[in-house]
Short mmCIF file of C-alpha atoms in Angstrom, two decimals:
data_model
loop_
_atom_site.label_atom_id
_atom_site.label_comp_id
_atom_site.label_asym_id
_atom_site.label_seq_id
_atom_site.Cartn_x
_atom_site.Cartn_y
_atom_site.Cartn_z
CA MET H 1 58.32 60.72 6.94
CA SER H 2 55.98 63.38 8.79
CA THR H 3 56.50 64.61 12.17
CA ALA H 4 54.54 67.10 12.43
CA THR H 5 52.40 68.23 15.47
CA ILE H 6 48.86 66.45 15.59
CA THR H 7 46.28 69.03 17.38
CA SER H 8 43.55 66.71 18.39
CA THR H 9 39.44 67.05 18.50
CA VAL H 10 38.96 65.49 22.02
CA PRO H 11 41.42 65.58 25.12
CA VAL H 12 44.18 63.64 25.43
CA ALA H 13 43.78 60.18 26.97
CA LEU H 14 46.06 60.41 30.38
CA ALA H 15 48.19 57.60 30.87
CA PRO H 16 48.10 55.05 34.07
CA PRO H 17 50.77 55.07 35.78
CA GLY H 18 53.90 52.84 34.99
CA GLN H 19 52.61 53.56 31.60
CA PRO H 20 55.88 54.40 28.87
CA ASP H 21 55.89 57.80 27.36
CA ILE H 22 53.72 57.50 24.63
CA SER H 23 50.07 58.41 23.52
CA TYR H 24 48.39 57.28 20.38
CA HIS H 25 49.17 59.92 17.84
CA PRO H 26 53.01 58.76 17.79
CA SER H 27 56.25 60.94 18.38
CA TYR H 28 58.97 60.24 15.61
CA GLU H 29 61.42 61.60 17.60
CA LYS H 30 60.31 59.61 20.92
CA TRP H 31 60.26 56.69 18.73
CA GLN H 32 63.88 57.44 17.21
CA ALA H 33 65.00 58.11 21.41
CA ARG H 34 63.18 54.55 22.57
CA VAL H 35 65.22 52.69 19.42
CA ALA H 36 68.40 54.03 20.17
CA ARG H 37 67.94 54.08 23.92
CA ARG H 38 67.32 50.12 23.85
CA LEU H 39 69.87 49.17 20.87
CA GLN H 40 72.33 51.06 23.63
CA GLU H 41 70.99 48.86 26.03
CA GLY H 42 71.70 45.73 24.08
CA ASN H 43 70.76 42.33 24.54
CA LEU H 44 68.41 41.78 21.84
CA PRO H 45 67.35 38.73 20.01
CA LYS H 46 69.54 39.08 16.34
CA SER H 47 67.01 36.41 14.88
CA VAL H 48 63.38 36.12 13.83
CA PRO H 49 60.82 34.22 16.36
CA GLU H 50 61.61 30.14 15.91
CA GLY H 51 59.83 28.87 12.88
CA PHE H 52 59.27 32.87 11.71
CA PRO H 53 60.31 33.32 7.80
CA GLU H 54 63.02 35.23 7.36
CA LYS H 55 60.98 37.06 4.43
CA LEU H 56 57.99 36.68 2.93
CA THR H 57 57.38 37.03 -0.76
CA GLY H 58 54.25 37.24 -3.29
CA ASP H 59 51.87 40.05 -4.48
CA LEU H 60 51.03 40.45 -0.83
CA VAL H 61 54.60 42.31 -0.67
CA TRP H 62 54.31 45.50 -1.95
CA GLU H 63 55.14 49.07 -1.46
CA GLY H 64 53.01 52.41 -1.85
CA GLN H 65 55.78 54.00 -4.28
CA THR H 66 55.74 51.22 -6.60
CA ILE H 67 52.54 49.30 -6.58
CA ALA H 68 50.45 51.25 -8.93
CA ASP H 69 53.36 49.81 -11.52
CA LYS H 70 51.69 46.26 -11.32
CA TYR H 71 48.66 46.42 -10.22
CA ASN H 72 45.64 48.53 -10.56
CA TRP H 73 43.44 48.34 -7.37
CA THR H 74 40.36 50.58 -8.62
CA TYR H 75 37.90 48.49 -10.51
CA VAL H 76 35.50 50.71 -12.46
CA LEU H 77 32.09 50.13 -12.63
CA SER H 78 31.05 49.99 -16.33
CA PRO H 79 27.23 51.42 -17.17
CA GLU H 80 25.82 48.09 -17.56
CA HIS H 81 26.90 47.08 -14.29
CA LEU H 82 25.29 50.36 -12.43
CA ALA H 83 21.93 49.28 -14.92
CA GLU H 84 22.88 45.63 -12.96
CA ILE H 85 22.78 47.19 -9.71
CA ASP H 86 19.74 49.47 -10.33
CA GLN H 87 17.43 46.42 -10.86
CA ALA H 88 18.62 44.42 -8.29
CA VAL H 89 17.81 47.35 -5.49
CA ALA H 90 14.05 47.23 -7.42
CA HIS H 91 14.25 43.16 -6.99
CA PHE H 92 15.50 43.14 -3.37
CA LYS H 93 12.97 46.26 -2.77
CA GLY H 94 10.27 44.04 -3.84
CA LEU H 95 10.94 41.22 -1.69
CA ASP H 96 9.48 42.94 1.30
CA LYS H 97 12.26 41.44 3.67
CA PRO H 98 14.43 42.69 6.32
CA LEU H 99 18.07 44.27 5.16
CA GLY H 100 19.06 41.17 6.90
CA ALA H 101 18.01 38.92 4.10
CA ILE H 102 20.83 41.23 1.82
CA SER H 103 22.10 38.29 -0.24
CA PRO H 104 23.52 37.06 -3.69
CA GLU H 105 20.34 35.41 -4.28
CA THR H 106 18.13 38.31 -3.07
CA PHE H 107 20.57 40.99 -4.97
CA PRO H 108 21.37 39.46 -7.91
CA LEU H 109 24.16 40.85 -10.24
CA PRO H 110 24.43 38.05 -13.05
CA THR H 111 27.29 40.15 -14.91
CA LEU H 112 29.07 41.60 -11.52
CA HIS H 113 28.97 38.35 -9.72
CA ALA H 114 32.25 36.52 -11.45
CA GLU H 115 34.13 39.57 -11.16
CA LEU H 116 32.92 40.45 -7.55
CA ARG H 117 34.25 36.61 -7.46
CA ARG H 118 37.70 37.39 -9.05
CA LEU H 119 38.27 40.34 -6.99
CA SER H 120 37.44 38.47 -3.48
CA ARG H 121 40.17 36.45 -4.50
CA GLU H 122 42.65 39.19 -4.91
CA LEU H 123 41.80 39.93 -1.52
CA HIS H 124 42.78 36.63 -0.17
CA HIS H 125 45.17 35.47 -2.66
CA GLY H 126 46.17 38.22 -4.56
CA HIS H 127 47.46 42.10 -3.32
CA GLY H 128 45.27 42.48 -0.16
CA PHE H 129 43.05 45.25 -1.48
CA PHE H 130 41.27 47.17 -3.69
CA VAL H 131 38.40 49.96 -4.77
CA LEU H 132 35.30 49.80 -6.65
CA ARG H 133 34.32 53.35 -8.61
CA GLY H 134 31.53 54.74 -10.22
CA LEU H 135 28.07 54.23 -8.02
CA ARG H 136 26.39 57.85 -8.03
CA VAL H 137 25.25 57.98 -4.42
CA ASP H 138 23.58 61.17 -4.88
CA ASP H 139 21.00 59.57 -6.93
CA TYR H 140 19.64 57.19 -4.05
CA THR H 141 18.12 57.26 -0.71
CA ARG H 142 20.05 56.54 2.20
CA GLU H 143 18.54 53.04 2.84
CA GLU H 144 18.93 52.92 -0.90
CA ASN H 145 22.91 53.22 -0.59
CA VAL H 146 23.22 50.92 2.34
CA ILE H 147 21.02 48.50 0.27
CA ILE H 148 23.45 48.63 -2.65
CA TYR H 149 26.33 48.35 -0.36
CA ALA H 150 25.22 45.47 1.91
CA GLY H 151 24.31 43.75 -1.52
CA VAL H 152 27.50 44.39 -3.40
CA SER H 153 29.21 43.37 -0.37
CA SER H 154 27.38 40.40 -0.32
CA HIS H 155 28.97 38.77 -3.69
CA VAL H 156 32.67 39.80 -2.44
CA ALA H 157 32.00 37.76 1.16
CA SER H 158 28.59 36.10 2.80
CA GLN H 159 28.52 37.01 5.84
CA ARG H 160 28.48 40.10 7.71
CA GLY H 161 30.14 40.47 11.10
CA ARG H 162 28.38 42.17 14.22
CA GLN H 163 29.97 45.76 15.16
CA ASP H 164 27.89 46.83 17.54
CA HIS H 165 25.60 44.42 20.44
CA LYS H 166 23.26 47.08 20.83
CA PHE H 167 21.37 49.89 19.17
CA ASN H 168 19.03 52.24 20.92
CA GLY H 169 19.71 50.61 23.72
CA GLU H 170 18.57 47.51 23.12
CA LYS H 171 20.18 44.27 22.41
CA ALA H 172 20.69 43.68 18.16
CA ASP H 173 23.09 42.87 15.66
CA VAL H 174 24.60 45.80 14.31
CA VAL H 175 26.17 44.92 11.48
CA LEU H 176 26.73 48.41 9.60
CA THR H 177 28.31 51.19 11.21
CA HIS H 178 28.71 55.24 9.99
CA ILE H 179 32.65 56.60 10.22
CA LYS H 180 31.74 60.42 10.47
CA ASP H 181 33.25 63.31 12.48
CA LEU H 182 30.62 63.57 15.75
CA SER H 183 32.41 65.67 18.28
CA TRP H 184 30.95 68.62 17.39
CA SER H 185 27.68 67.07 18.91
CA GLN H 186 26.78 67.00 22.95
CA GLU H 187 27.58 63.55 22.74
CA SER H 188 31.35 64.47 22.19
CA GLY H 189 32.54 64.33 26.04
CA VAL H 190 31.83 60.12 24.74
CA ILE H 191 34.09 59.97 22.14
CA GLY H 192 36.99 57.00 22.44
CA SER H 193 37.94 57.06 19.33
CA PRO H 194 39.41 58.88 16.36
CA ALA H 195 36.34 57.44 13.92
CA TYR H 196 34.51 59.49 15.33
CA THR H 197 36.67 63.17 15.61
CA THR H 198 38.38 64.79 12.23
CA ASP H 199 41.50 63.40 13.61
CA LYS H 200 44.60 61.54 12.09
CA GLN H 201 43.71 57.88 12.72
CA VAL H 202 47.23 56.22 13.04
CA PHE H 203 47.69 52.93 11.49
CA HIS H 204 45.73 49.37 13.02
CA THR H 205 43.62 46.64 11.86
CA ASP H 206 40.09 46.30 12.33
CA THR H 207 39.11 42.71 13.35
CA GLY H 208 37.44 40.06 11.25
CA ASP H 209 38.63 39.51 7.62
CA ILE H 210 37.29 41.54 5.60
CA VAL H 211 36.95 45.45 6.89
CA SER H 212 34.95 47.61 3.84
CA LEU H 213 34.31 51.44 3.54
CA PHE H 214 31.40 53.25 1.13
CA ALA H 215 31.98 56.97 1.07
CA LEU H 216 29.04 58.79 0.95
CA GLU H 217 30.67 61.64 1.25
CA THR H 218 34.30 63.10 1.53
CA SER H 219 35.67 65.60 3.60
CA ALA H 220 36.15 69.38 2.47
CA ALA H 221 40.11 68.86 2.70
CA GLY H 222 42.27 65.71 3.93
CA GLY H 223 41.29 62.35 5.05
CA ALA H 224 43.62 60.49 2.98
CA SER H 225 42.82 56.91 2.85
CA LYS H 226 46.43 55.04 3.49
CA LEU H 227 47.22 51.14 3.49
CA ALA H 228 50.10 49.41 4.08
CA SER H 229 51.13 45.66 3.68
CA THR H 230 52.17 43.88 6.85
CA TRP H 231 54.32 41.51 4.81
CA ARG H 232 56.29 44.03 3.83
CA VAL H 233 56.67 45.84 7.31
CA TYR H 234 57.42 42.12 8.62
CA ASN H 235 60.16 41.87 6.24
CA GLU H 236 61.92 45.08 7.04
CA ILE H 237 61.60 44.37 10.78
CA ALA H 238 62.76 41.24 10.39
CA ALA H 239 65.84 42.61 8.31
CA THR H 240 66.67 45.16 10.63
CA ARG H 241 65.12 44.56 14.04
CA PRO H 242 63.93 40.65 14.68
CA ASP H 243 64.16 41.64 18.22
CA LEU H 244 60.36 43.23 17.15
CA LEU H 245 59.35 40.53 15.86
CA HIS H 246 59.53 38.44 19.48
CA THR H 247 57.91 41.23 20.90
CA LEU H 248 54.93 41.91 18.43
CA SER H 249 54.47 37.60 18.86
CA ASP H 250 54.61 37.41 22.30
CA TYR H 251 51.24 37.95 24.26
CA TRP H 252 50.04 41.92 25.25
CA ASP H 253 47.43 43.03 27.63
CA MET H 254 44.98 44.43 25.36
CA GLU H 255 41.97 46.01 26.55
CA VAL H 256 38.51 44.96 25.88
CA PHE H 257 36.19 47.67 25.38
CA GLU H 258 33.41 45.36 23.67
CA LYS H 259 31.21 43.58 25.75
CA SER H 260 32.90 41.35 27.78
CA ASP H 261 33.11 39.63 31.65
CA LYS H 262 37.05 41.02 31.86
CA PRO H 263 38.54 44.12 31.40
CA TYR H 264 41.42 43.02 29.47
CA THR H 265 42.57 39.47 27.30
CA LYS H 266 46.30 38.43 26.46
CA ARG H 267 47.20 37.53 22.96
CA PRO H 268 49.93 38.48 20.20
CA LEU H 269 49.62 41.19 17.86
CA VAL H 270 51.50 38.63 14.79
CA PHE H 271 50.84 35.21 13.96
CA HIS H 272 52.91 32.81 11.47
CA PHE H 273 50.68 30.10 10.00
CA PRO H 274 53.06 27.16 8.08
CA ALA H 275 52.89 26.35 4.88
CA THR H 276 50.08 23.61 4.17
CA ASP H 277 49.39 21.31 1.16
CA SER H 278 46.59 23.83 0.15
CA THR H 279 48.08 27.40 1.18
CA PRO H 280 51.65 29.08 1.57
CA GLU H 281 53.28 30.30 4.66
CA ARG H 282 51.21 33.83 5.93
CA ILE H 283 51.80 36.53 8.67
CA ALA H 284 48.99 38.08 9.89
CA LEU H 285 49.01 41.25 12.56
CA GLN H 286 45.84 42.30 14.70
CA TYR H 287 45.99 45.31 16.50
CA ALA H 288 45.10 49.30 17.42
CA ARG H 289 47.31 51.26 19.01
CA ARG H 290 44.15 52.53 21.17
CA TYR H 291 43.96 49.38 22.38
CA PHE H 292 47.41 49.66 25.08
CA VAL H 293 47.42 53.50 25.03
CA GLY H 294 43.73 54.54 25.04
CA PHE H 295 41.78 57.29 23.26
CA GLY H 296 39.84 60.27 24.27
CA ALA H 297 37.31 59.11 26.50
CA LEU H 298 38.37 56.05 27.02
CA PRO H 299 42.41 56.32 28.47
CA ARG H 300 43.77 52.64 29.16
CA ASN H 301 42.56 51.29 32.06
CA PRO H 302 44.78 51.56 35.32
CA ASN H 303 43.59 47.72 36.30
CA ILE H 304 45.24 46.43 33.60
CA PRO H 305 49.14 46.50 33.79
CA PRO H 306 51.32 48.89 31.64
CA ILE H 307 53.19 47.84 28.04
CA THR H 308 56.54 47.90 27.91
CA GLU H 309 59.40 49.48 26.61
CA ALA H 310 59.63 46.98 23.99
CA GLN H 311 56.08 46.92 23.47
CA ALA H 312 55.97 51.00 22.81
CA GLU H 313 58.94 50.47 19.92
CA ALA H 314 57.22 47.91 18.64
CA LEU H 315 53.91 49.67 18.46
CA ASP H 316 55.58 53.32 16.89
CA THR H 317 57.50 50.69 14.52
CA LEU H 318 54.39 49.27 13.20
CA HIS H 319 52.97 52.76 12.83
CA PHE H 320 56.10 54.48 11.15
CA LEU H 321 57.25 51.67 8.96
CA GLY H 322 53.17 51.95 7.90
CA ASP H 323 53.48 55.19 7.17
CA LYS H 324 57.12 54.47 5.21
CA PHE H 325 55.20 51.79 3.03
CA CYS H 326 51.99 52.77 2.54
CA VAL H 327 49.88 53.56 -0.65
CA ASN H 328 47.11 56.31 -0.49
CA THR H 329 43.56 54.86 -3.15
CA ASP H 330 42.60 58.47 -3.22
CA PHE H 331 39.31 57.44 -1.63
CA GLN H 332 36.74 59.28 -3.54
CA LYS H 333 32.76 59.60 -3.28
CA GLY H 334 30.88 56.26 -4.60
CA ASP H 335 33.66 54.05 -4.10
CA MET H 336 33.86 51.18 -2.05
CA GLN H 337 36.94 50.07 -0.19
CA TYR H 338 37.87 46.72 0.54
CA ILE H 339 41.00 45.34 2.51
CA ASN H 340 41.79 42.00 3.70
CA ASN H 341 42.24 42.89 7.40
CA LEU H 342 45.25 40.09 8.23
CA ALA H 343 47.10 41.43 5.54
CA ILE H 344 47.13 44.85 5.27
CA PHE H 345 46.79 47.75 7.76
CA HIS H 346 45.28 51.10 7.47
CA ALA H 347 45.60 54.79 8.77
CA ARG H 348 43.42 57.84 7.97
CA ASP H 349 44.78 61.36 7.58
CA GLY H 350 43.20 64.44 9.67
CA PHE H 351 40.67 66.38 7.34
CA THR H 352 38.34 69.31 7.38
CA ASP H 353 34.58 69.74 7.03
CA THR H 354 32.68 72.46 6.42
CA PRO H 355 29.05 72.90 6.82
CA GLU H 356 28.72 71.95 2.93
CA LYS H 357 30.90 68.77 2.22
CA ARG H 358 31.22 66.19 6.13
CA ARG H 359 32.98 63.44 5.83
CA HIS H 360 30.96 60.08 6.08
CA LEU H 361 31.08 56.54 5.52
CA ILE H 362 29.81 53.50 6.41
CA ARG H 363 31.20 50.83 7.25
CA LEU H 364 31.02 46.30 6.93
CA TRP H 365 33.43 43.68 8.42
CA LEU H 366 32.90 40.73 6.44
CA ARG H 367 34.15 37.33 5.93
CA ASP H 368 33.84 34.65 2.58
CA PRO H 369 33.78 31.45 4.03
CA GLU H 370 35.05 30.40 0.56
CA ASN H 371 38.48 31.84 0.39
CA ALA H 372 38.82 33.09 3.95
CA TRP H 373 42.40 32.95 5.96
CA GLU H 374 42.71 30.13 8.88
CA THR H 375 41.59 32.46 12.15
CA PRO H 376 44.52 32.73 14.56
CA SER H 377 43.30 30.42 17.46
CA VAL H 378 43.39 33.21 20.17
CA LEU H 379 41.52 35.42 18.50
CA GLN H 380 38.72 32.57 17.53
CA TRP H 381 36.26 34.00 20.66
CA ARG H 382 36.45 37.44 19.10
CA TRP H 383 35.57 36.39 15.40
CA ASP H 384 32.40 34.22 17.14
CA GLN H 385 31.71 37.75 18.69
CA LEU H 386 31.52 38.63 14.57
CA TYR H 387 30.12 36.14 12.79
CA LYS H 388 28.08 33.75 15.22
CA ASP H 389 24.43 33.01 15.31
CA ILE H 390 23.65 36.76 13.15
CA THR H 391 20.20 35.52 11.23
CA PRO H 392 18.62 38.05 8.92
CA GLU H 393 15.68 38.85 11.29
CA SER H 394 18.69 39.49 14.18
CA GLU H 395 20.58 41.80 11.89
CA VAL H 396 20.26 46.05 12.01
CA PHE H 397 21.30 48.36 8.93
CA PRO H 398 21.38 52.08 11.54
CA LEU H 399 20.84 55.05 8.55
CA GLU H 400 22.13 57.45 10.81
CA PRO H 401 25.57 57.66 12.58
CA TYR H 402 25.83 56.60 16.39
CA ILE H 403 28.84 56.24 18.43
CA ARG H 404 29.07 52.13 19.24
CA SER H 405 29.61 50.50 22.28
CA ALA H 406 32.89 49.62 22.08
CA SER H 407 34.38 53.65 21.65
CA ASN H 408 31.52 54.65 23.98
CA LYS H 409 32.70 56.18 27.49
CA GLY H 410 29.05 55.96 27.92
CA ARG H 411 28.57 52.76 26.80
#
């Protein structure tokens, strides 16, 4: 397990008064010291919260060291599929419609469609992630790559989520964003998320049902994409430190960076869904470390209560167990990666760009109404922010990178 010191490309976010000794980049030594201190203090629950499972089973319980033995997560597009995609691009461009009109009907994939629907079921009912490989991004313009990405993705999940509420200072439903280092630019002083730096991104989830990334270019070195099974991490915590499940399923004061009338909201990080006649018992995780400790130009708001020592330990435990059980998906140029954002959490290694080779990803937040998991009730307002009242005419697909509002001090 790595304990290397992390060098950040942006100033370290200052902790507010009363905050435990914890920062965005986890310290293994501080985590172990906190574990020892809290165990010595004692009086910790010794069983999982009432109604929660002692152990989860199924395809979503996997470890990075062994998952390749039972699951091939890479689907390589055939020459026939690539020709079909080319035809779909030409078809959509011939319709003279806005990009928001991209759908399975306007971007037809007669044979690939069935495979993409199968892969959506794999996201929701199988191992929780897959990678599409083989697209030749250099053969297309930036707009054509965006059309391909949105078009292919519409067959996996038909709803695109709102990732920003404004663009170029105007109200907008931004449904595609860019993940690229902008710390070298004049805007570096407003960066409040590692997505716009070369820094390591620690384990976290995004928002919504599915998070997808399309690699327009990879870095010169580093930048590995890491995925971990929430269910495997849950089982480890349930077996070794069930008290932390009480902490994770209790209410946290979570900062709100998006457009909102209040600076923070109260909600759990872990959610339990009992089995029904049509669905198995499930656990879902929704969190990002920076909402509790800050990052760069967006430190933790001092008007929000500080997190507790138990919460600090829980955040580190999630990260280090995620790192222990993760898989590296070998993300390559032209890959499209899709993950179930309620069942899988992810991280990224730090990386090095060169003038000739700069890591550049584009991202979609998606939802497949046919296969979607139940949305936790306390998150419904956030899901509505993502998926509600978006029309083809209102959707915006920026072709160049910018720092979205939730990661921008100048928002």
